[in-house]
């Protein structure tokens, strides 16, 4: 007797509080493997949903289980390691199984389960049954071809549209079916090849030419054949019709970097003594299967050369490599570097690609056609089965932490994968996170320092410009006198400059002089920013915008005044001060176009521009030999927030942007403009003194019991009504107090009372939070999971979403 098989399935669109591995029956004769997607009936209505098989086991009572409807994948998409990763993500980040599954798959490969209707009888038979006008309209539509439920409901456009569909189904006139459709199809091209037929005497002259070409080269795309033979598609069509050839489809990959495929002849990289020592230390760690190492080096010290040399050893061993950068703006130069060296071995993962391109890059990795992945946070999930090295460049960046479910940190996922593969995780930075440096100094990671710049390059000379003195002297522009003089000198010498102003737009806020109100977004508790390019006030959170006007929306007086400076205003003032200068603005407003960031940086590298002014996307990862001046237009913006990481972020940003200067043979300089020149963070960043900054910061963290000496868990609450969200946070606090006291009294934790988020209202939703200072271990996560499930099951707060975020990069 054949043994029945039960499958454990992660089902999509399940809420966390009732999510589990749901058990289904694999019908006899149906083949499925762990890691394949299936269509399953779900819930009391048995609506069809997509799922992922996580396990297989013998089934003793098949009559108790619902059967799988269909298997959607011919071969498994997920490996055994990835199934383990799915379970780890669910346990650690309080997400559903399928939320974790979606992280590991490219968006384009996902199926959409849709309900379709087909005509079950002939149109004439249906019309003989005395249908209403609406029913006849619907039958007429379905007589042409099947249609989705949404399209039919839109066509009927009446209150009883659902009941019309149900009535026709129950009468057997139409039939309901479920279909699984991919969001993005595979890219294919039409190919032609000869059949087993030799006598070509009956062919015309052009057909004979095509026949001869195919005999010599085998198969070819129809497009190429017509182009090179100088014929229209009717000629190969005739050849196929006569049985001499046949058409077939061949999959091809959509590659956004196709023009950069051929690797250049590379010279052996000459490492300095410091680099050689770091490389040998890291190679030893890699050979021993060690988990994590920190490559710490000042800006321009040649960290990239060290890990490129290490990558060559990993590739030579037949293993694969993931290189992560924190954001798309840092990708172009890294991608270009890897393409020059490794060509088609490189795949690229980032959100700037189309869905089809992302899907095809994922498939190239899955099929073993690429052994290096370069990309942003999502690259950590690249489907390698023999991983040898993961490099996290600028490892301290907050963008490695996801701000939506699952709220994972790429560094933690990288640690999991490296432990599984016995691979090396290499963290690289000139300003490592305080936690990473602490772990390196206490022995959890090994540290490999590069204290000097590579070659003859020297660290830039840094000047701090006191903007208080500038204001007293009557200078109201964005630029200090020192920076104006330095820009003038640089332009005269034909050298380039980078200016950082971490605020986009023209003016940063608008205030009414009459009533004192700040003009704010109606959907968010945040001020609007004036954009000169479109003469509108815009919200940088939800995208709301209105035409700019002097009339106050509160008191209706024409007293609105615009203040503060953004990148648009800085660009305008630069053009006024230096009309001969070619100025390039780089921010999210000016780089919306596809690959526009790469194109603009290429133009700057080619000398088409003299000055870049931009937001933090110009602060890191850029390496231009002709840049000898960096200006920070406002160093105070990030220093005085509510987050304990404000000092760390400010030091990082200032140190990194200053490090863009003087990376070639010429000496560099930097000017930091500030209203608080006495601030220790600014002083230490000007001196590029990370060691002193770390010593002071770690003492502060130890005294306040902040990471790395404790973990933070933020419990967030989001809903449409502020009172309900506030009450929900207080209710959760009571649940926490009771459960912790009764069953988890041995867990050390400190809990701060619920409070409104810094930005309380965002996109018309109110946000509250409570903070738990604790140790993030399995027992704590078990308690938090129970609390979230208990809270979510309470119907009085069904309109409020609660989530847990472990060690968030900032408060809400």
Coordinates of N, CA and C in Angstrom, one line a residue, residues 499-640:
X499 N 30.6 69.1 -2.1 CA 29.9 69.8 -1.0 C 28.8 69.0 -0.5
X500 N 28.7 68.8 0.8 CA 27.7 68.1 1.5 C 26.7 69.0 2.2
X501 N 25.4 68.8 1.9 CA 24.3 69.5 2.6 C 23.2 68.4 2.7
X502 N 23.0 67.9 3.9 CA 22.1 66.7 4.0 C 20.7 67.1 4.1
X503 N 20.2 68.0 3.3 CA 18.8 68.4 3.2 C 18.5 68.7 1.7
X504 N 17.6 68.0 1.2 CA 17.2 68.3 -0.2 C 16.1 69.3 -0.2
X505 N 15.8 69.8 -1.4 CA 14.8 70.9 -1.5 C 15.5 72.3 -1.6
X506 N 14.7 73.4 -1.5 CA 15.3 74.7 -1.5 C 15.3 75.3 -0.1
X507 N 14.1 75.5 0.5 CA 14.0 75.9 1.9 C 13.6 74.7 2.7
X508 N 14.0 74.6 3.9 CA 13.7 73.4 4.7 C 12.4 73.5 5.5
X509 N 11.9 74.7 5.7 CA 10.6 74.8 6.3 C 10.0 76.2 6.1
X510 N 8.7 76.3 6.3 CA 8.0 77.6 6.1 C 7.2 77.9 7.3
X511 N 7.3 79.2 7.8 CA 6.7 79.6 9.0 C 5.9 80.9 8.8
X512 N 4.8 81.0 9.5 CA 4.0 82.2 9.4 C 4.4 83.2 10.4
X513 N 4.8 84.4 10.0 CA 5.3 85.5 10.9 C 4.1 86.0 11.8
X514 N 2.9 85.9 11.3 CA 1.8 86.4 12.0 C 1.3 85.6 13.2
X515 N 1.1 84.3 13.0 CA 0.6 83.4 14.0 C 1.7 82.4 14.6
X516 N 2.8 82.4 13.9 CA 3.9 81.6 14.4 C 3.9 80.1 14.0
X517 N 2.8 79.7 13.3 CA 2.6 78.3 12.9 C 3.6 77.9 11.8
X518 N 4.1 76.7 11.9 CA 5.0 76.1 10.9 C 4.0 75.4 9.9
X519 N 4.2 75.6 8.6 CA 3.4 75.0 7.6 C 3.7 73.5 7.6
X520 N 2.8 72.6 7.9 CA 3.1 71.2 8.1 C 2.2 70.3 7.2
X521 N 2.6 69.1 7.0 CA 1.9 68.2 6.2 C 0.6 67.7 6.9
X522 N -0.5 67.7 6.3 CA -1.8 67.3 6.9 C -1.8 65.8 7.2
X523 N -0.9 65.0 6.6 CA -0.9 63.6 6.8 C 0.2 63.1 7.8
X524 N 1.2 64.0 8.0 CA 2.3 63.7 8.9 C 2.6 64.8 9.8
X525 N 3.1 64.5 11.0 CA 3.5 65.6 11.9 C 4.9 66.0 11.6
X526 N 5.1 66.6 10.4 CA 6.4 67.1 10.0 C 6.2 68.3 9.1
X527 N 7.2 69.2 9.1 CA 7.0 70.4 8.3 C 7.3 70.2 6.8
X528 N 6.7 71.0 6.0 CA 6.8 70.9 4.6 C 8.1 71.6 4.1
X529 N 8.7 71.1 3.0 CA 9.9 71.6 2.5 C 9.6 72.3 1.1
X530 N 10.1 73.5 0.9 CA 9.9 74.2 -0.3 C 10.9 73.7 -1.4
X531 N 10.3 73.4 -2.6 CA 11.2 73.0 -3.7 C 11.0 74.0 -4.8
X532 N 12.1 74.6 -5.2 CA 12.1 75.7 -6.2 C 11.8 75.2 -7.6
X533 N 12.3 73.9 -7.8 CA 12.2 73.4 -9.2 C 10.7 73.3 -9.6
X534 N 9.8 73.0 -8.7 CA 8.4 72.9 -9.1 C 7.5 73.9 -8.4
X535 N 8.1 74.8 -7.6 CA 7.5 75.8 -6.8 C 6.3 75.2 -5.9
X536 N 6.7 74.2 -5.2 CA 5.7 73.5 -4.4 C 6.3 73.2 -3.0
X537 N 5.4 73.1 -2.0 CA 5.8 72.7 -0.7 C 5.5 71.1 -0.6
X538 N 6.6 70.4 -0.2 CA 6.5 68.9 -0.3 C 6.8 68.3 1.0
X539 N 6.1 67.1 1.3 CA 6.5 66.3 2.5 C 7.4 65.2 2.0
X540 N 8.6 65.1 2.7 CA 9.5 64.1 2.4 C 9.3 62.7 3.0
X541 N 8.1 62.6 3.7 CA 7.7 61.3 4.3 C 6.7 60.7 3.4
X542 N 5.5 61.3 3.1 CA 4.4 60.7 2.4 C 4.3 61.2 1.0
X543 N 5.0 62.3 0.6 CA 4.9 62.7 -0.8 C 3.9 63.8 -1.0
X544 N 3.1 64.2 0.0 CA 2.1 65.2 -0.2 C 2.7 66.5 -0.6
X545 N 2.1 67.2 -1.5 CA 2.6 68.5 -2.0 C 1.5 69.5 -2.3
X546 N 1.7 70.8 -2.2 CA 0.8 71.8 -2.5 C 1.6 73.0 -3.2
X547 N 0.9 73.8 -4.0 CA 1.7 75.0 -4.5 C 2.1 75.9 -3.4
X548 N 3.3 76.4 -3.5 CA 3.8 77.3 -2.5 C 3.1 78.7 -2.6
X549 N 2.8 79.2 -1.4 CA 2.1 80.5 -1.3 C 2.5 81.2 -0.1
X550 N 2.3 82.5 -0.1 CA 2.6 83.3 1.1 C 1.4 83.2 2.2
X551 N 0.2 82.7 1.7 CA -0.9 82.7 2.6 C -0.8 81.6 3.6
X552 N -1.0 81.9 4.9 CA -0.9 80.9 6.0 C -2.2 80.1 6.0
X553 N -2.2 78.8 6.0 CA -3.4 77.9 6.0 C -4.1 78.0 7.4
X554 N -3.4 78.5 8.4 CA -4.0 78.6 9.8 C -4.7 79.9 10.0
X555 N -4.0 81.1 9.8 CA -4.6 82.4 10.1 C -5.0 83.1 8.8
X556 N -4.6 82.6 7.7 CA -5.0 83.1 6.3 C -4.4 84.5 6.1
X557 N -3.3 84.8 6.8 CA -2.5 86.1 6.5 C -1.4 85.8 5.5
X558 N -1.1 86.8 4.7 CA 0.0 86.6 3.7 C 1.4 86.8 4.4
X559 N 1.7 86.0 5.4 CA 2.9 86.3 6.2 C 3.8 85.0 6.3
X560 N 3.6 84.1 5.4 CA 4.5 82.9 5.4 C 5.9 83.3 4.9
X561 N 6.9 82.9 5.6 CA 8.3 83.1 5.2 C 9.0 81.8 5.1
X562 N 9.9 81.7 4.1 CA 10.7 80.4 3.9 C 12.1 80.6 4.5
X563 N 12.5 79.6 5.3 CA 13.9 79.7 5.8 C 14.5 78.3 5.7
X564 N 15.8 78.3 6.1 CA 16.6 77.1 6.0 C 17.1 76.9 4.6
X565 N 18.1 76.1 4.4 CA 18.7 75.9 3.1 C 18.8 74.4 2.8
X566 N 18.4 74.0 1.5 CA 18.6 72.7 1.0 C 19.5 72.7 -0.2
X567 N 19.6 71.5 -0.8 CA 20.6 71.4 -1.9 C 20.2 72.3 -3.1
X568 N 18.9 72.5 -3.3 CA 18.5 73.3 -4.5 C 19.0 74.8 -4.3
X569 N 18.9 75.3 -3.1 CA 19.3 76.6 -2.8 C 20.8 76.7 -2.9
X570 N 21.5 75.7 -2.3 CA 23.0 75.7 -2.4 C 23.4 75.7 -3.9
X571 N 22.8 74.9 -4.7 CA 23.1 74.9 -6.1 C 22.9 76.3 -6.8
X572 N 21.8 77.0 -6.4 CA 21.5 78.3 -7.0 C 22.6 79.3 -6.6
X573 N 22.9 79.3 -5.3 CA 23.9 80.2 -4.8 C 25.3 80.0 -5.4
X574 N 25.6 78.7 -5.6 CA 26.9 78.4 -6.3 C 27.0 79.0 -7.7
X575 N 25.8 78.8 -8.4 CA 25.8 79.3 -9.8 C 25.9 80.9 -9.8
X576 N 25.4 81.5 -8.7 CA 25.5 83.0 -8.6 C 26.9 83.4 -8.3
X577 N 27.5 82.7 -7.3 CA 28.9 83.0 -6.9 C 29.9 82.7 -7.9
X578 N 29.7 81.6 -8.6 CA 30.7 81.1 -9.6 C 30.0 80.8 -10.9
X579 N 29.7 81.8 -11.7 CA 28.9 81.6 -12.9 C 29.7 80.7 -13.9
X580 N 31.0 80.7 -13.8 CA 31.8 79.9 -14.7 C 31.8 78.4 -14.3
X581 N 31.4 78.1 -13.1 CA 31.6 76.7 -12.6 C 30.5 75.8 -13.1
X582 N 30.8 74.6 -13.4 CA 29.8 73.6 -13.8 C 29.4 72.8 -12.6
X583 N 28.2 73.0 -12.1 CA 27.7 72.4 -10.9 C 26.8 71.3 -11.1
X584 N 27.0 70.2 -10.4 CA 26.2 69.0 -10.4 C 25.5 68.8 -9.1
X585 N 24.2 68.7 -9.1 CA 23.4 68.4 -7.8 C 23.1 67.0 -7.8
X586 N 23.4 66.3 -6.7 CA 23.1 64.9 -6.5 C 22.2 64.7 -5.2
X587 N 20.9 64.5 -5.4 CA 20.0 64.1 -4.3 C 18.9 63.2 -5.0
X588 N 18.0 62.8 -4.2 CA 17.0 61.9 -4.7 C 16.1 62.5 -5.7
X589 N 16.0 63.9 -5.7 CA 15.2 64.6 -6.7 C 15.8 64.6 -8.0
X590 N 17.2 64.7 -8.0 CA 17.9 64.8 -9.3 C 18.3 63.5 -9.9
X591 N 18.1 62.4 -9.1 CA 18.6 61.1 -9.6 C 17.4 60.1 -9.7
X592 N 16.2 60.6 -10.0 CA 15.1 59.7 -10.1 C 15.1 58.8 -11.3
X593 N 15.8 59.2 -12.4 CA 15.8 58.5 -13.6 C 16.6 57.2 -13.5
X594 N 16.3 56.2 -14.3 CA 17.0 54.9 -14.3 C 18.5 55.1 -14.6
X595 N 19.4 54.7 -13.7 CA 20.8 54.7 -13.9 C 21.3 56.2 -14.0
X596 N 20.5 57.2 -13.5 CA 20.9 58.6 -13.6 C 22.1 58.8 -12.7
X597 N 22.1 58.2 -11.6 CA 23.2 58.4 -10.6 C 24.6 57.9 -11.2
X598 N 24.6 56.7 -11.9 CA 25.8 56.2 -12.5 C 26.2 57.2 -13.6
X599 N 25.3 57.6 -14.4 CA 25.6 58.5 -15.6 C 26.2 59.8 -15.1
X600 N 25.7 60.4 -14.0 CA 26.2 61.7 -13.5 C 27.5 61.5 -12.9
X601 N 27.7 60.4 -12.1 CA 29.1 60.2 -11.6 C 30.1 60.0 -12.7
X602 N 29.7 59.3 -13.7 CA 30.7 59.1 -14.8 C 31.1 60.4 -15.5
X603 N 30.1 61.3 -15.6 CA 30.4 62.7 -16.2 C 31.3 63.4 -15.2
X604 N 31.1 63.3 -13.9 CA 32.0 64.0 -13.0 C 33.4 63.5 -13.1
X605 N 33.5 62.1 -13.1 CA 34.8 61.5 -13.2 C 35.5 61.9 -14.5
X606 N 34.8 62.1 -15.6 CA 35.4 62.5 -16.9 C 35.7 64.0 -16.9
X607 N 35.4 64.7 -15.8 CA 35.7 66.2 -15.8 C 34.7 67.1 -16.4
X608 N 33.5 66.6 -16.6 CA 32.4 67.4 -17.1 C 31.8 68.4 -16.1
X609 N 32.1 68.2 -14.8 CA 31.6 69.1 -13.8 C 32.8 69.5 -12.9
X610 N 32.7 70.7 -12.2 CA 33.7 71.1 -11.3 C 33.3 70.9 -9.9
X611 N 32.0 71.0 -9.6 CA 31.6 70.9 -8.2 C 30.4 70.0 -8.1
X612 N 30.4 69.1 -7.1 CA 29.2 68.3 -6.8 C 28.6 68.9 -5.5
X613 N 27.3 69.2 -5.4 CA 26.7 69.5 -4.2 C 25.5 68.5 -4.0
X614 N 25.5 67.8 -2.8 CA 24.5 66.8 -2.7 C 24.3 66.4 -1.2
X615 N 23.3 65.5 -1.0 CA 23.0 64.9 0.3 C 24.1 63.8 0.6
X616 N 23.7 63.0 1.6 CA 24.7 62.0 2.1 C 25.2 61.0 1.0
X617 N 24.5 61.0 -0.1 CA 24.9 60.1 -1.2 C 26.2 60.5 -1.8
X618 N 26.7 61.7 -1.5 CA 28.1 62.1 -2.0 C 29.1 61.9 -0.9
X619 N 28.7 61.4 0.3 CA 29.6 61.4 1.4 C 30.5 60.1 1.5
X620 N 30.0 59.0 0.8 CA 30.7 57.8 1.0 C 31.0 57.0 -0.3
X621 N 32.0 56.3 -0.3 CA 32.2 55.3 -1.4 C 32.8 56.0 -2.7
X622 N 32.8 57.3 -2.8 CA 33.3 57.9 -4.0 C 34.8 58.1 -4.0
X623 N 35.5 57.8 -5.1 CA 36.9 57.8 -5.1 C 37.3 58.5 -6.4
X624 N 37.6 59.8 -6.4 CA 38.0 60.6 -7.5 C 39.3 61.3 -7.2
X625 N 40.3 61.0 -8.0 CA 41.6 61.5 -7.8 C 41.7 63.0 -7.9
X626 N 40.8 63.7 -8.7 CA 40.9 65.1 -8.9 C 40.2 65.9 -7.8
X627 N 39.5 65.2 -6.9 CA 38.8 66.0 -5.8 C 39.8 66.3 -4.7
X628 N 40.0 67.6 -4.5 CA 41.0 68.1 -3.5 C 40.3 69.0 -2.5
X629 N 39.0 69.2 -2.6 CA 38.3 70.0 -1.6 C 36.9 69.4 -1.3
X630 N 36.7 69.3 0.0 CA 35.3 68.9 0.5 C 34.8 70.0 1.4
X631 N 33.6 70.4 1.3 CA 32.9 71.3 2.2 C 31.7 70.7 2.8
X632 N 31.6 70.8 4.1 CA 30.3 70.4 4.8 C 29.6 71.7 5.1
X633 N 28.4 71.9 4.5 CA 27.8 73.2 4.6 C 27.0 73.4 5.9
X634 N 26.6 72.3 6.6 CA 26.0 72.4 7.9 C 26.2 71.1 8.7
X635 N 27.2 71.2 9.6 CA 27.6 70.0 10.3 C 26.7 69.7 11.5
X636 N 25.8 70.6 11.8 CA 25.0 70.5 13.1 C 23.7 69.7 12.9
X637 N 23.3 69.5 11.7 CA 21.9 68.9 11.5 C 21.7 67.6 12.2
X638 N 22.7 66.7 12.2 CA 22.5 65.4 12.7 C 23.0 65.2 14.2
X639 N 23.4 66.3 14.8 CA 24.1 66.1 16.1 C 23.1 66.1 17.2
X640 N 21.9 66.7 17.1 CA 21.1 67.0 18.3 C 19.7 66.3 18.2

